[in-house]
Coordinates of C-alpha atoms and ligand atoms in Angstrom, one line a residue:
Chain K
M16 CA 5.6 -33.6 -16.4
A17 CA 6.0 -31.4 -13.4
E18 CA 6.3 -33.1 -10.1
K19 CA 3.6 -33.2 -7.5
V20 CA 4.6 -32.1 -4.0
L21 CA 2.7 -32.0 -0.7
M22 CA 2.6 -28.4 0.6
K23 CA 0.8 -26.1 3.0
G24 CA -1.4 -23.5 1.4
N25 CA 0.6 -20.6 2.8
E26 CA 3.8 -22.1 1.5
A27 CA 2.4 -22.8 -1.9
I28 CA 1.5 -19.1 -2.3
A29 CA 5.1 -18.2 -1.4
E30 CA 6.7 -20.7 -3.7
A31 CA 4.4 -19.7 -6.6
A32 CA 5.2 -16.0 -6.0
I33 CA 8.9 -16.7 -6.2
R34 CA 8.4 -18.7 -9.4
A35 CA 6.3 -15.8 -10.8
G36 CA 9.3 -13.5 -10.4
C37 CA 8.4 -11.7 -7.1
Q38 CA 11.5 -9.8 -6.4
C39 CA 10.5 -8.0 -3.2
F40 CA 8.4 -9.3 -0.3
F41 CA 7.6 -7.1 2.7
G42 CA 5.6 -8.5 5.6
Y43 CA 4.8 -8.4 9.3
P44 CA 3.8 -11.5 11.2
I45 CA 0.2 -12.3 11.9
T46 CA -1.5 -15.7 12.4
P47 CA -2.7 -17.6 10.3
Q48 CA -0.3 -16.6 7.5
N49 CA 3.1 -16.8 9.2
E50 CA 4.3 -19.8 7.1
L51 CA 4.1 -17.5 4.1
I52 CA 6.4 -14.8 5.4
E53 CA 8.7 -17.5 6.9
Y54 CA 8.9 -19.3 3.6
M55 CA 9.7 -16.0 1.9
A56 CA 12.4 -15.2 4.5
R57 CA 14.0 -18.6 3.8
E58 CA 13.6 -18.9 0.0
L59 CA 13.3 -15.5 -1.6
P60 CA 16.9 -14.4 -1.0
K61 CA 18.1 -17.7 -2.4
A62 CA 16.2 -16.9 -5.6
G63 CA 17.9 -13.4 -5.7
G64 CA 15.1 -11.4 -4.3
T65 CA 14.6 -9.3 -1.2
F66 CA 12.7 -10.2 1.9
L67 CA 12.2 -7.7 4.7
Q68 CA 10.3 -8.0 7.9
C69 CA 8.9 -4.6 8.4
E70 CA 8.0 -2.4 11.4
S71 CA 4.3 -2.7 10.7
E72 CA 1.8 -3.5 8.0
I73 CA 1.8 0.2 7.2
G74 CA 5.5 0.1 6.6
A75 CA 5.1 -3.1 4.5
I76 CA 2.5 -1.9 2.1
N77 CA 4.4 1.4 1.6
M78 CA 7.6 -0.6 0.8
V79 CA 5.5 -2.5 -1.8
F80 CA 4.5 0.9 -3.1
G81 CA 8.1 1.9 -3.4
A82 CA 9.4 -1.4 -5.0
S83 CA 6.5 -1.5 -7.4
S84 CA 7.2 2.1 -8.4
A85 CA 10.7 1.0 -9.1
G86 CA 9.3 -1.6 -11.6
V87 CA 9.8 -4.9 -9.8
R88 CA 7.2 -7.5 -8.9
A89 CA 6.4 -6.9 -5.2
M90 CA 4.1 -8.6 -2.7
T91 CA 2.9 -8.4 0.8
S92 CA 0.7 -10.7 2.9
S93 CA -1.2 -10.5 6.1
S94 CA -4.5 -11.4 7.8
S95 CA -7.5 -9.3 8.6
P96 CA -6.4 -6.7 11.2
G97 CA -3.1 -6.3 9.3
I98 CA -5.0 -5.8 6.0
S99 CA -7.1 -3.1 7.7
L100 CA -3.8 -1.3 8.4
K101 CA -2.7 -1.7 4.8
Q102 CA -5.8 -0.1 3.4
E103 CA -4.4 3.4 3.2
G104 CA -1.5 2.1 1.2
I105 CA -3.7 0.0 -1.0
S106 CA -5.8 3.1 -1.9
Y107 CA -2.6 4.9 -2.8
I108 CA -1.3 2.0 -4.9
A109 CA -4.6 1.8 -6.8
G110 CA -4.6 5.6 -7.2
A111 CA -1.1 5.7 -8.5
Q112 CA -1.9 2.7 -10.8
L113 CA 0.8 0.4 -9.4
P114 CA 0.8 -3.4 -9.7
A115 CA 1.0 -5.2 -6.4
V116 CA 0.0 -8.6 -5.0
I117 CA -1.7 -8.5 -1.6
V118 CA -2.6 -11.8 0.2
N119 CA -5.2 -11.8 2.9
I120 CA -5.5 -15.1 4.8
V121 CA -8.7 -14.0 6.6
R122 CA -9.3 -14.6 10.3
C123 CA -12.4 -13.7 12.2
G124 CA -13.1 -10.2 13.6
P125 CA -14.1 -7.5 14.2
G126 CA -11.3 -6.1 16.2
L127 CA -8.7 -8.6 17.4
G128 CA -11.5 -11.2 17.0
G129 CA -9.8 -14.6 16.8
I130 CA -7.3 -16.5 14.7
L131 CA -9.8 -19.0 13.2
P132 CA -10.8 -19.0 9.6
S133 CA -13.5 -16.6 8.4
Q134 CA -14.8 -14.9 5.2
S135 CA -15.8 -11.7 7.0
D136 CA -13.5 -9.4 5.0
Y137 CA -15.5 -9.8 1.8
F138 CA -16.9 -6.3 1.8
Q139 CA -13.5 -4.8 2.7
S140 CA -11.9 -6.7 -0.3
T141 CA -14.5 -6.3 -3.0
R142 CA -15.5 -2.7 -2.3
S143 CA -12.7 -0.1 -1.9
G144 CA -11.4 -1.1 1.5
G145 CA -9.6 2.2 1.7
H146 CA -10.8 5.7 0.8
G147 CA -11.8 6.6 -2.7
D148 CA -13.5 5.0 -5.7
Y149 CA -11.3 2.1 -6.6
R150 CA -11.4 -1.7 -6.9
L151 CA -9.0 -4.6 -6.6
L152 CA -9.1 -7.7 -8.7
V153 CA -9.9 -10.2 -6.0
L154 CA -9.1 -13.9 -6.5
A155 CA -10.6 -16.6 -4.2
P156 CA -8.8 -19.9 -4.5
N157 CA -10.3 -23.0 -2.9
S158 CA -7.4 -25.5 -2.9
V159 CA -3.7 -25.5 -2.4
Q160 CA -3.3 -26.0 -6.2
E161 CA -5.4 -22.9 -6.9
L162 CA -3.5 -20.9 -4.3
A163 CA -0.4 -21.6 -6.3
D164 CA -2.0 -21.1 -9.8
L165 CA -3.9 -17.9 -8.8
T166 CA -0.8 -16.4 -7.3
V167 CA 1.0 -16.6 -10.7
L168 CA -2.2 -15.2 -12.3
A169 CA -2.3 -12.4 -9.7
F170 CA 1.2 -11.1 -10.7
E171 CA 0.3 -11.3 -14.4
K172 CA -3.0 -9.4 -13.9
A173 CA -1.5 -6.8 -11.6
D174 CA 1.0 -5.9 -14.3
E175 CA -1.5 -6.1 -17.1
Y176 CA -4.0 -3.7 -15.3
R177 CA -1.4 -1.8 -13.3
N178 CA -3.7 -2.4 -10.3
P179 CA -3.4 -4.2 -7.0
V180 CA -4.6 -7.8 -7.0
M181 CA -5.8 -9.5 -3.8
I182 CA -5.7 -13.2 -3.1
L183 CA -8.4 -13.8 -0.5
G184 CA -7.9 -17.0 1.3
D185 CA -8.7 -18.0 4.9
G186 CA -7.1 -19.9 7.7
I187 CA -8.3 -23.3 6.5
L188 CA -6.7 -22.8 3.0
G189 CA -3.6 -21.3 4.4
Q190 CA -3.0 -24.1 6.9
M191 CA -4.1 -27.2 5.0
M192 CA -1.7 -29.5 3.2
E193 CA -2.5 -30.9 -0.3
P194 CA -0.6 -32.2 -3.2
V195 CA 0.2 -29.4 -5.7
V196 CA 1.9 -29.2 -9.0
L197 CA 4.0 -26.1 -8.8
P198 CA 3.6 -23.8 -11.8
E199 CA 6.5 -23.4 -14.2
V200 CA 6.8 -19.8 -15.1
T201 CA 8.5 -18.9 -18.3
S202 CA 8.8 -15.1 -18.2
S203 CA 8.1 -12.6 -15.6
K204 CA 9.8 -9.6 -17.3
V205 CA 7.3 -7.0 -18.3
D206 CA 8.2 -3.7 -19.8
K207 CA 7.3 -0.9 -17.4
P208 CA 8.2 2.4 -19.1
W209 CA 6.4 4.3 -16.4
A210 CA 8.6 3.0 -13.5
T211 CA 10.7 5.4 -11.4
T212 CA 14.0 3.7 -11.9
G213 CA 16.0 6.9 -12.2
K214 CA 15.7 9.0 -15.4
G215 CA 18.6 7.3 -17.2
D216 CA 18.5 8.2 -20.9
R217 CA 14.8 9.0 -20.9
S218 CA 14.0 12.5 -22.0
Q219 CA 11.2 12.9 -19.5
C220 CA 11.3 12.1 -15.8
N221 CA 8.8 9.6 -14.5
L222 CA 6.4 10.5 -11.7
V223 CA 4.4 8.1 -9.6
S224 CA 1.6 10.0 -7.9
S225 CA -2.1 9.9 -7.0
L226 CA -2.5 13.6 -6.5
F227 CA -4.7 15.6 -8.9
L228 CA -5.8 18.9 -7.5
N229 CA -7.6 19.9 -10.7
P230 CA -11.1 18.4 -10.5
E231 CA -11.4 17.8 -14.2
E232 CA -8.1 16.0 -14.2
L233 CA -9.1 13.9 -11.2
E234 CA -12.4 13.1 -12.8
Q235 CA -10.5 11.9 -15.9
H236 CA -8.2 9.8 -13.8
N237 CA -11.1 8.2 -11.9
L238 CA -12.9 7.5 -15.2
L239 CA -9.7 5.8 -16.5
L240 CA -9.6 3.6 -13.4
Q241 CA -13.3 2.7 -13.9
S242 CA -12.6 1.7 -17.5
K243 CA -10.0 -0.8 -16.1
Y244 CA -12.6 -2.3 -13.8
K245 CA -15.0 -2.6 -16.7
K246 CA -12.3 -4.3 -18.7
M247 CA -11.7 -6.7 -15.8
K248 CA -15.4 -7.5 -15.7
E249 CA -15.4 -8.3 -19.4
Q250 CA -12.2 -10.3 -19.6
D251 CA -11.4 -11.6 -16.1
T252 CA -14.5 -12.7 -14.4
R253 CA -13.9 -16.3 -13.4
W254 CA -16.1 -18.9 -11.8
E255 CA -16.8 -22.6 -11.7
S256 CA -20.3 -24.2 -12.2
Y257 CA -21.0 -27.6 -10.7
L258 CA -24.1 -29.6 -11.6
T259 CA -26.1 -26.5 -12.2
E260 CA -27.8 -27.6 -15.5
D261 CA -30.8 -29.3 -13.9
A262 CA -30.5 -27.8 -10.5
E263 CA -33.6 -26.8 -8.5
I264 CA -31.5 -24.8 -6.1
I265 CA -28.0 -23.5 -6.5
I266 CA -25.5 -22.8 -3.8
V267 CA -23.2 -19.8 -4.3
A268 CA -20.0 -20.1 -2.2
Y269 CA -16.3 -19.3 -2.6
G270 CA -13.1 -20.6 -1.0
S271 CA -13.4 -22.9 1.9
A272 CA -17.2 -22.5 2.0
A273 CA -17.3 -23.7 -1.5
R274 CA -15.4 -26.9 -0.6
L275 CA -17.8 -27.6 2.2
S276 CA -20.7 -26.8 -0.1
M277 CA -19.4 -29.1 -2.8
A278 CA -19.5 -32.0 -0.3
A279 CA -23.1 -31.0 0.6
V280 CA -24.1 -30.9 -3.1
N281 CA -22.6 -34.4 -3.6
M282 CA -24.5 -35.7 -0.5
A283 CA -27.7 -34.2 -1.9
R284 CA -27.2 -35.7 -5.3
Q285 CA -26.8 -39.1 -3.7
Q286 CA -30.3 -38.5 -2.2
G287 CA -31.6 -37.6 -5.6
L288 CA -31.9 -33.9 -4.9
K289 CA -31.2 -31.7 -7.8
V290 CA -28.8 -29.1 -6.4
G291 CA -25.8 -27.4 -7.9
L292 CA -23.0 -25.0 -7.0
I293 CA -21.6 -21.8 -8.5
R294 CA -18.2 -21.0 -7.1
P295 CA -17.0 -17.5 -7.8
I296 CA -13.2 -17.5 -8.4
T297 CA -13.0 -13.8 -8.8
L298 CA -15.0 -11.9 -6.1
F299 CA -14.4 -8.7 -7.9
P300 CA -15.5 -8.9 -10.7
F301 CA -18.3 -11.0 -9.3
P302 CA -19.7 -13.6 -11.7
E303 CA -23.1 -12.0 -12.2
Q304 CA -23.8 -13.7 -15.6
P305 CA -24.2 -17.4 -14.6
I306 CA -26.3 -16.4 -11.6
R307 CA -28.5 -14.1 -13.6
E308 CA -29.0 -16.8 -16.2
A309 CA -30.2 -19.3 -13.6
A310 CA -32.3 -16.6 -11.9
E311 CA -34.1 -16.0 -15.2
K312 CA -35.3 -19.6 -15.0
G313 CA -36.5 -18.9 -11.5
T314 CA -33.9 -21.1 -9.8
P315 CA -33.5 -20.1 -6.1
F316 CA -30.0 -19.6 -4.6
L317 CA -28.5 -20.4 -1.2
A318 CA -25.4 -18.3 -0.4
V319 CA -23.1 -20.1 2.0
E320 CA -20.4 -18.1 3.8
L321 CA -18.2 -18.1 6.8
S322 CA -19.7 -14.8 7.8
T323 CA -23.0 -13.2 8.7
G324 CA -23.7 -12.6 5.1
Q325 CA -21.6 -10.4 2.8
M326 CA -21.3 -12.1 -0.6
V327 CA -25.0 -12.8 -0.5
E328 CA -25.5 -9.1 -1.3
D329 CA -23.7 -9.6 -4.6
V330 CA -25.9 -12.7 -5.3
R331 CA -29.0 -10.6 -4.7
L332 CA -27.7 -7.8 -6.9
S333 CA -27.1 -10.4 -9.7
V334 CA -30.5 -12.0 -9.2
E335 CA -32.3 -8.6 -9.2
G336 CA -35.4 -10.1 -7.6
R337 CA -36.0 -12.7 -10.3
S338 CA -35.7 -15.6 -7.8
P339 CA -35.4 -16.2 -4.1
V340 CA -32.0 -15.8 -2.4
Y341 CA -31.4 -17.6 0.9
F342 CA -28.4 -17.3 3.2
Y343 CA -26.7 -19.7 5.5
G344 CA -23.5 -18.7 7.4
R345 CA -21.5 -19.5 10.5
C346 CA -19.1 -17.0 12.0
G347 CA -16.5 -16.4 14.7
G348 CA -14.4 -19.2 13.3
V349 CA -17.2 -21.9 13.5
V350 CA -17.0 -24.0 10.3
P351 CA -20.3 -25.6 9.2
D352 CA -20.5 -29.3 8.6
P353 CA -21.5 -30.3 5.1
K354 CA -24.5 -32.1 6.7
E355 CA -25.6 -28.7 8.1
I356 CA -25.5 -27.2 4.6
L357 CA -27.4 -30.2 3.3
E358 CA -30.1 -29.6 5.9
Q359 CA -30.3 -26.0 4.7
L360 CA -30.7 -27.2 1.1
I361 CA -33.5 -29.6 2.1
L362 CA -35.2 -26.9 4.1
R363 CA -35.1 -24.4 1.2
L364 CA -36.2 -27.0 -1.4
R365 CA -39.2 -27.8 0.8
S366 CA -40.1 -24.1 1.3
Q367 CA -39.9 -23.7 -2.5
E368 CA -42.3 -26.6 -2.9
G369 CA -44.5 -25.0 -0.3
L370 CA -44.4 -21.7 -2.2
K371 CA -45.3 -23.5 -5.4
K372 CA -48.3 -25.3 -3.8
G373 CA -49.4 -21.9 -2.3
T374 CA -48.9 -23.2 1.3
K375 CA -46.6 -21.6 3.8
G376 CA -43.3 -23.3 3.7
G377 CA -40.2 -22.7 5.9
A378 CA -39.3 -19.0 6.5
A379 CA -37.0 -17.5 3.9
Chain W
M13 CA 33.5 41.9 -17.6
A14 CA 30.4 40.4 -16.2
M15 CA 30.9 37.1 -14.5
K16 CA 28.2 34.6 -13.8
V17 CA 28.5 33.5 -10.2
Y18 CA 25.2 31.7 -9.7
S19 CA 22.6 30.1 -12.0
R20 CA 19.6 27.9 -11.6
P21 CA 20.7 24.4 -10.8
Q22 CA 20.2 22.1 -13.7
S23 CA 18.1 19.7 -11.7
I24 CA 15.6 22.4 -10.8
V25 CA 12.8 22.7 -13.4
D26 CA 12.4 26.3 -14.7
M27 CA 9.0 27.2 -13.3
P28 CA 7.8 29.5 -10.5
F29 CA 7.5 27.9 -7.0
H30 CA 4.1 27.9 -5.5
Y31 CA 5.5 28.6 -2.0
C32 CA 4.7 31.7 0.1
P33 CA 7.1 34.6 0.0
G34 CA 9.9 34.0 2.5
C35 CA 9.2 30.2 2.7
H36 CA 12.4 28.1 2.7
H37 CA 11.0 25.1 0.9
G38 CA 12.1 26.5 -2.5
L39 CA 15.6 27.3 -1.3
I40 CA 16.0 23.8 0.2
H41 CA 14.8 22.3 -3.1
G42 CA 17.6 24.3 -4.8
L43 CA 20.2 23.0 -2.4
V44 CA 19.1 19.4 -3.0
A45 CA 19.2 20.0 -6.8
E46 CA 22.7 21.5 -6.6
A47 CA 24.0 18.5 -4.6
I48 CA 22.5 16.2 -7.2
D49 CA 24.0 18.2 -10.1
E50 CA 27.5 18.4 -8.5
L51 CA 27.6 14.7 -7.8
E52 CA 26.2 14.0 -11.3
I53 CA 23.6 11.6 -10.0
A54 CA 20.4 13.0 -11.6
K55 CA 20.0 10.1 -13.9
K56 CA 20.0 7.5 -11.2
T57 CA 18.1 9.4 -8.5
V58 CA 14.6 8.7 -7.3
G59 CA 13.1 11.2 -4.9
V60 CA 10.1 10.6 -2.6
G61 CA 8.0 13.5 -1.7
P62 CA 5.9 14.1 1.4
V63 CA 2.3 15.2 2.1
G64 CA 2.6 18.8 3.2
C65 CA 3.6 22.0 1.5
G66 CA 6.6 20.2 -0.1
V67 CA 4.2 17.7 -1.8
F68 CA 4.9 19.4 -5.2
V69 CA 8.7 18.8 -4.9
Y70 CA 8.1 16.4 -7.8
D71 CA 7.3 19.4 -10.0
Y72 CA 10.5 21.1 -9.2
I73 CA 13.3 18.6 -8.9
D74 CA 14.1 17.1 -12.3
T75 CA 14.6 13.5 -11.3
D76 CA 12.2 10.5 -11.2
M77 CA 9.9 11.2 -8.3
I78 CA 7.3 9.4 -6.2
Q79 CA 4.6 11.0 -4.1
A80 CA 4.1 9.1 -0.9
S81 CA 1.3 9.1 1.6
H82 CA 1.6 11.2 4.7
G83 CA 4.6 10.2 6.7
R84 CA 5.4 7.0 4.8
A85 CA 8.2 8.3 2.6
P86 CA 10.9 6.4 4.4
A87 CA 9.1 3.1 3.8
V88 CA 8.5 4.0 0.2
A89 CA 12.1 4.9 -0.2
T90 CA 13.1 1.6 1.5
G91 CA 11.1 -0.2 -1.2
V92 CA 12.7 1.6 -4.0
K93 CA 16.2 1.1 -2.6
R94 CA 15.7 -2.6 -2.0
A95 CA 14.4 -3.0 -5.5
L96 CA 17.1 -0.9 -7.1
P97 CA 20.2 -0.9 -4.8
E98 CA 22.2 1.0 -7.4
S99 CA 19.9 4.0 -7.4
I100 CA 20.2 7.1 -5.2
V101 CA 17.1 7.5 -3.1
F102 CA 16.1 10.5 -1.1
T103 CA 13.0 11.6 0.9
Y104 CA 12.0 15.2 1.3
Q105 CA 9.7 15.5 4.4
G106 CA 8.2 18.2 6.6
D107 CA 8.1 18.0 10.4
G108 CA 4.4 17.1 10.5
D109 CA 5.0 14.4 8.0
L110 CA 8.1 12.9 9.6
A111 CA 7.8 13.7 13.3
A112 CA 4.0 13.2 13.8
I113 CA 2.3 10.6 11.6
G114 CA 5.6 9.2 10.2
T115 CA 7.6 8.6 13.4
S116 CA 7.5 4.8 13.0
E117 CA 8.7 4.8 9.4
I118 CA 11.6 7.2 10.0
I119 CA 12.8 5.5 13.2
H120 CA 12.8 2.1 11.6
A121 CA 14.4 3.2 8.3
A122 CA 17.2 4.8 10.4
A123 CA 17.4 1.7 12.7
R124 CA 17.9 -0.5 9.6
G125 CA 20.6 1.8 8.4
E126 CA 18.7 2.0 5.1
N127 CA 21.1 3.5 2.5
I128 CA 18.9 6.5 1.7
T129 CA 19.1 10.2 2.4
V130 CA 16.4 12.0 4.3
I131 CA 16.0 15.8 4.0
F132 CA 13.9 16.8 7.0
V133 CA 12.4 20.3 6.8
N134 CA 11.5 21.5 10.3
N135 CA 9.4 24.6 10.3
A136 CA 7.9 23.8 13.7
I137 CA 4.3 23.8 12.4
F138 CA 1.9 22.1 10.0
G139 CA 2.1 24.5 7.0
M140 CA -0.2 23.1 4.4
T141 CA -3.2 22.5 6.6
G142 CA -3.1 26.1 8.0
G143 CA -0.7 26.3 10.9
Q144 CA -1.7 23.7 13.5
T145 CA 0.7 22.4 16.2
A146 CA 3.4 20.0 15.1
P147 CA 5.4 17.7 17.4
T148 CA 8.2 20.3 16.8
T149 CA 6.2 23.4 17.7
L150 CA 8.1 25.2 20.4
V151 CA 6.7 25.6 24.0
G152 CA 4.8 28.8 24.1
Q153 CA 4.6 29.1 20.3
T154 CA 1.1 29.9 19.1
T155 CA -0.7 27.8 16.5
T156 CA -4.3 27.5 15.3
T157 CA -4.7 24.5 17.6
A158 CA -2.6 26.0 20.4
P159 CA -4.1 29.5 20.4
Q160 CA -2.7 30.3 23.9
G161 CA 0.7 28.9 22.9
R162 CA 1.9 25.3 23.3
L163 CA 1.7 24.2 26.9
E164 CA 4.2 21.6 27.9
E165 CA 1.8 20.2 30.6
V166 CA -0.9 19.6 27.9
E167 CA 1.0 18.8 24.7
G168 CA 4.3 17.6 26.0
A169 CA 7.7 18.8 24.9
P170 CA 8.8 19.2 21.3
I171 CA 10.5 16.3 19.7
Q172 CA 14.2 16.8 18.8
V173 CA 14.4 14.4 16.0
C174 CA 18.2 14.4 15.4
E175 CA 18.8 13.8 19.1
M176 CA 16.2 11.0 19.1
L177 CA 17.7 9.3 16.0
N178 CA 21.2 9.7 17.4
T179 CA 20.3 7.1 20.0
L180 CA 20.2 4.5 17.3
Q181 CA 23.2 2.4 16.2
K182 CA 22.9 2.4 12.5
P183 CA 22.6 5.9 11.0
A184 CA 25.7 7.0 9.2
M185 CA 25.1 10.7 9.3
I186 CA 22.8 12.9 11.4
S187 CA 23.1 16.7 11.0
R188 CA 21.0 19.7 11.8
V189 CA 21.5 22.8 9.6
S190 CA 19.6 26.0 8.9
V191 CA 19.1 28.3 6.0
H192 CA 18.3 31.6 7.8
N193 CA 21.4 33.4 6.6
P194 CA 24.1 33.0 3.9
A195 CA 26.7 31.4 6.1
N196 CA 24.2 28.8 7.3
I197 CA 22.9 28.2 3.7
M198 CA 26.5 27.5 2.6
K199 CA 26.9 25.0 5.4
A200 CA 23.5 23.4 4.8
K201 CA 24.5 23.0 1.1
K202 CA 27.7 21.2 2.2
R203 CA 25.9 18.8 4.5
I204 CA 23.2 18.0 2.0
K205 CA 25.8 17.2 -0.6
S206 CA 27.8 15.1 1.9
A207 CA 24.6 13.1 2.8
F208 CA 24.2 12.2 -0.9
Q209 CA 27.9 11.5 -1.2
Y210 CA 27.8 9.1 1.7
Q211 CA 24.8 7.3 0.2
L212 CA 26.8 7.0 -3.0
E213 CA 29.6 5.4 -1.1
G214 CA 27.1 3.0 0.5
R215 CA 27.6 4.1 4.0
G216 CA 24.0 3.9 5.0
F217 CA 21.3 6.2 6.4
T218 CA 22.0 9.9 6.1
F219 CA 19.8 12.5 7.7
V220 CA 19.8 16.3 7.4
E221 CA 17.4 18.4 9.4
V222 CA 16.9 21.9 8.0
L223 CA 15.5 24.6 10.2
S224 CA 13.1 26.4 7.9
S225 CA 10.6 29.3 8.0
C226 CA 6.9 29.4 7.6
P227 CA 6.2 33.2 7.7
T228 CA 2.6 32.6 6.7
N229 CA 1.6 30.4 9.6
W230 CA 4.0 31.9 12.1
R231 CA 2.2 35.1 11.2
M232 CA 5.5 37.0 10.8
S233 CA 7.2 39.0 8.2
P234 CA 9.9 36.9 6.3
L235 CA 12.6 38.9 8.1
D236 CA 11.1 38.3 11.6
A237 CA 10.8 34.6 10.6
L238 CA 14.6 34.6 10.1
R239 CA 15.1 36.1 13.5
F240 CA 12.8 33.5 15.0
I241 CA 14.9 30.7 13.6
D242 CA 18.1 32.5 14.8
K243 CA 16.9 33.3 18.3
K244 CA 14.2 30.7 19.2
M245 CA 14.4 27.7 17.0
S246 CA 18.1 27.2 17.0
A247 CA 18.2 27.5 20.8
Y248 CA 16.0 24.4 21.2
Y249 CA 17.2 22.7 18.0
P250 CA 21.0 23.3 18.1
I251 CA 22.6 23.6 14.7
Q252 CA 25.3 20.9 14.8
D253 CA 26.6 17.6 13.4
F254 CA 25.4 14.8 15.6
R255 CA 27.1 12.0 13.7
M256 CA 29.4 11.7 10.7
P257 CA 30.7 8.5 9.2
E258 CA 34.3 7.6 9.8
G259 CA 36.4 9.6 7.5
G260 CA 33.4 11.9 6.8
R261 CA 32.9 15.6 7.2
Ligands
TPP426 C1 -3.5 10.6 6.5 C2 -3.5 12.1 6.4 N1 -3.7 12.8 7.5 C3 -3.7 14.2 7.4 C4 -3.5 14.8 6.2 C5 -3.6 16.3 6.1 N2 -2.3 17.0 6.1 C6 -1.8 17.4 4.9 S1 -0.3 18.2 5.1 C7 -0.3 18.0 6.7 C8 0.7 18.6 7.6 C9 2.0 18.8 6.9 O1 2.9 19.5 7.8 P1 4.4 19.4 7.6 O2 4.9 18.0 7.3 O3 5.0 20.1 8.8 O4 4.7 20.2 6.2 P2 4.6 21.7 5.9 O5 3.3 21.9 5.2 O6 4.8 22.5 7.1 O7 5.7 21.9 4.9 C10 -1.5 17.3 7.1 C11 -1.8 17.0 8.5 C12 -3.3 14.0 5.1 N3 -3.1 14.5 3.8 N4 -3.3 12.7 5.2
SF4_427 S1 2.4 27.7 4.4 FE1 4.5 27.9 5.3 S2 5.6 26.0 4.7 FE2 3.8 26.2 3.4 S3 4.5 27.4 1.6 FE3 3.7 28.9 3.0 S4 5.4 29.5 4.2 FE4 6.0 27.6 3.2

């Protein structure tokens, strides 16, 4: 059996990427993801790959664009302000249908904000953060093990869809140490007949471009992209349900917030409160189905986030007014205590009872 | 007996250019293609095009091509070259692309001595967007955003890119050429070919700036545009070799 090692989240991503056959890594330092680029600088060349510290995030993402065009597995990582700078390039990568893995170890903003963990880049990640009508497959790990496993998956899915995949973590996940079984990857070689590797013996030259001046052609291109996103929804929506069967309220939370919420759910259960958790593992596509199913039974939801409320909008969209959706979040790098979340659960459960009895409960 | 002295380079696709009459983009494409043909590198060349009038270079040069975002071609080319060190990688960029939005990318690719070739088309104006001021617009030259002519007090002095890059340690070759008359075209051809040759030899970053016309946005006849390059542009942008690799030229 594979050996278990103790590793920092950022380093687990880097090691998993190398094992997944990442050949080119381009980065620019920013806290709290520096261990990732430092690990790559140290280990990727030993594995026969290329590491380059770039002049900027803009340089880095465009180097990923070039390396991916050339048919190799390429990756970049950064944190919030750096990801903002990469957005132009991400739009071009999506437009040109290139695979790429982009890691965002989120810190708090807006602006220079602070270096503490946050989940305030949800909108930027799950909607098109750059210009145009595109989406990324967004993976939201909640443990060091998942950081490693989802990194491998990210490379596979990026190639499969010819689309950028984002790993959305945060400073807690990037910095914490946990035991991890590093994934064994058997094959990372994928046939890429579209790659600009030099014409060689092909009869046709390859072109990587996102330019379509003819409106009908661009419409067709956009529809093709949309069909990929539809396929992602059908085949690659991932989530975890915890104690939801008999739940009278369900928390929806991802990443670090899901870990804190899991602790709150366990505390609640010890008190005999019927609460559950749905943890989205893909943020795009968002797991609408399990939420809708519970909403149809009238189960209320509490979205817990390290932000002022972004994912909660997707919960509401999934619920479509069928049941109440509450929100609890802390921001600016403040991390809620599970007890705080438990209090919110109790408050919401009481207000639900109040609603049932026709009396005025706590405010929604 | 009739003798064929010139024919379309093999690496130029047989289709009409979209460029304005008297524009030099098409001619410079031809020179790049001839160099690729003569060095027999078409099968392993990857070109990176700009945003600007030259964006459709991928339609004309018959090699694998990438269309980069505005100014980022040197970073894209870096990615390609790092992924495929055996390939021949070139960028084709205008002056708005390379000297305005893309200054960071070009300076750092040059500073790294990235083993790529950059063809820099300097027509002293933003062509594609309708003739606005470029960092290379000459003092006094009128543009749609400098209707009274570029004022040094307001917009600063034009950037001499070769001179600027020549302060860096790593570039292998930096040369400025022009295509405003046959003698200069011949020399430009030689320098472009050398640039690719040096890349092939692994000597590092090679850079050829080509003074080029934009009769449309200069609001000149093609002939007057040639005179403008000869008299005005080449006075501020001297046609010369700034740096050649050892044993080069
Ligand atoms: C990010 C971004 N900003 C601005 C533009 C608009 N734009 C297109 S071409 C161009 C100028 C190109 O000028 P130059 O590089 O000198 O090329 P020329 O057209 O003169 O050959 C600009 C500003 C763009 N496409 N993308
Ligand atoms: S606008 Fe200028 S640079 Fe563009 S094609 Fe016309 S002449 Fe050439």
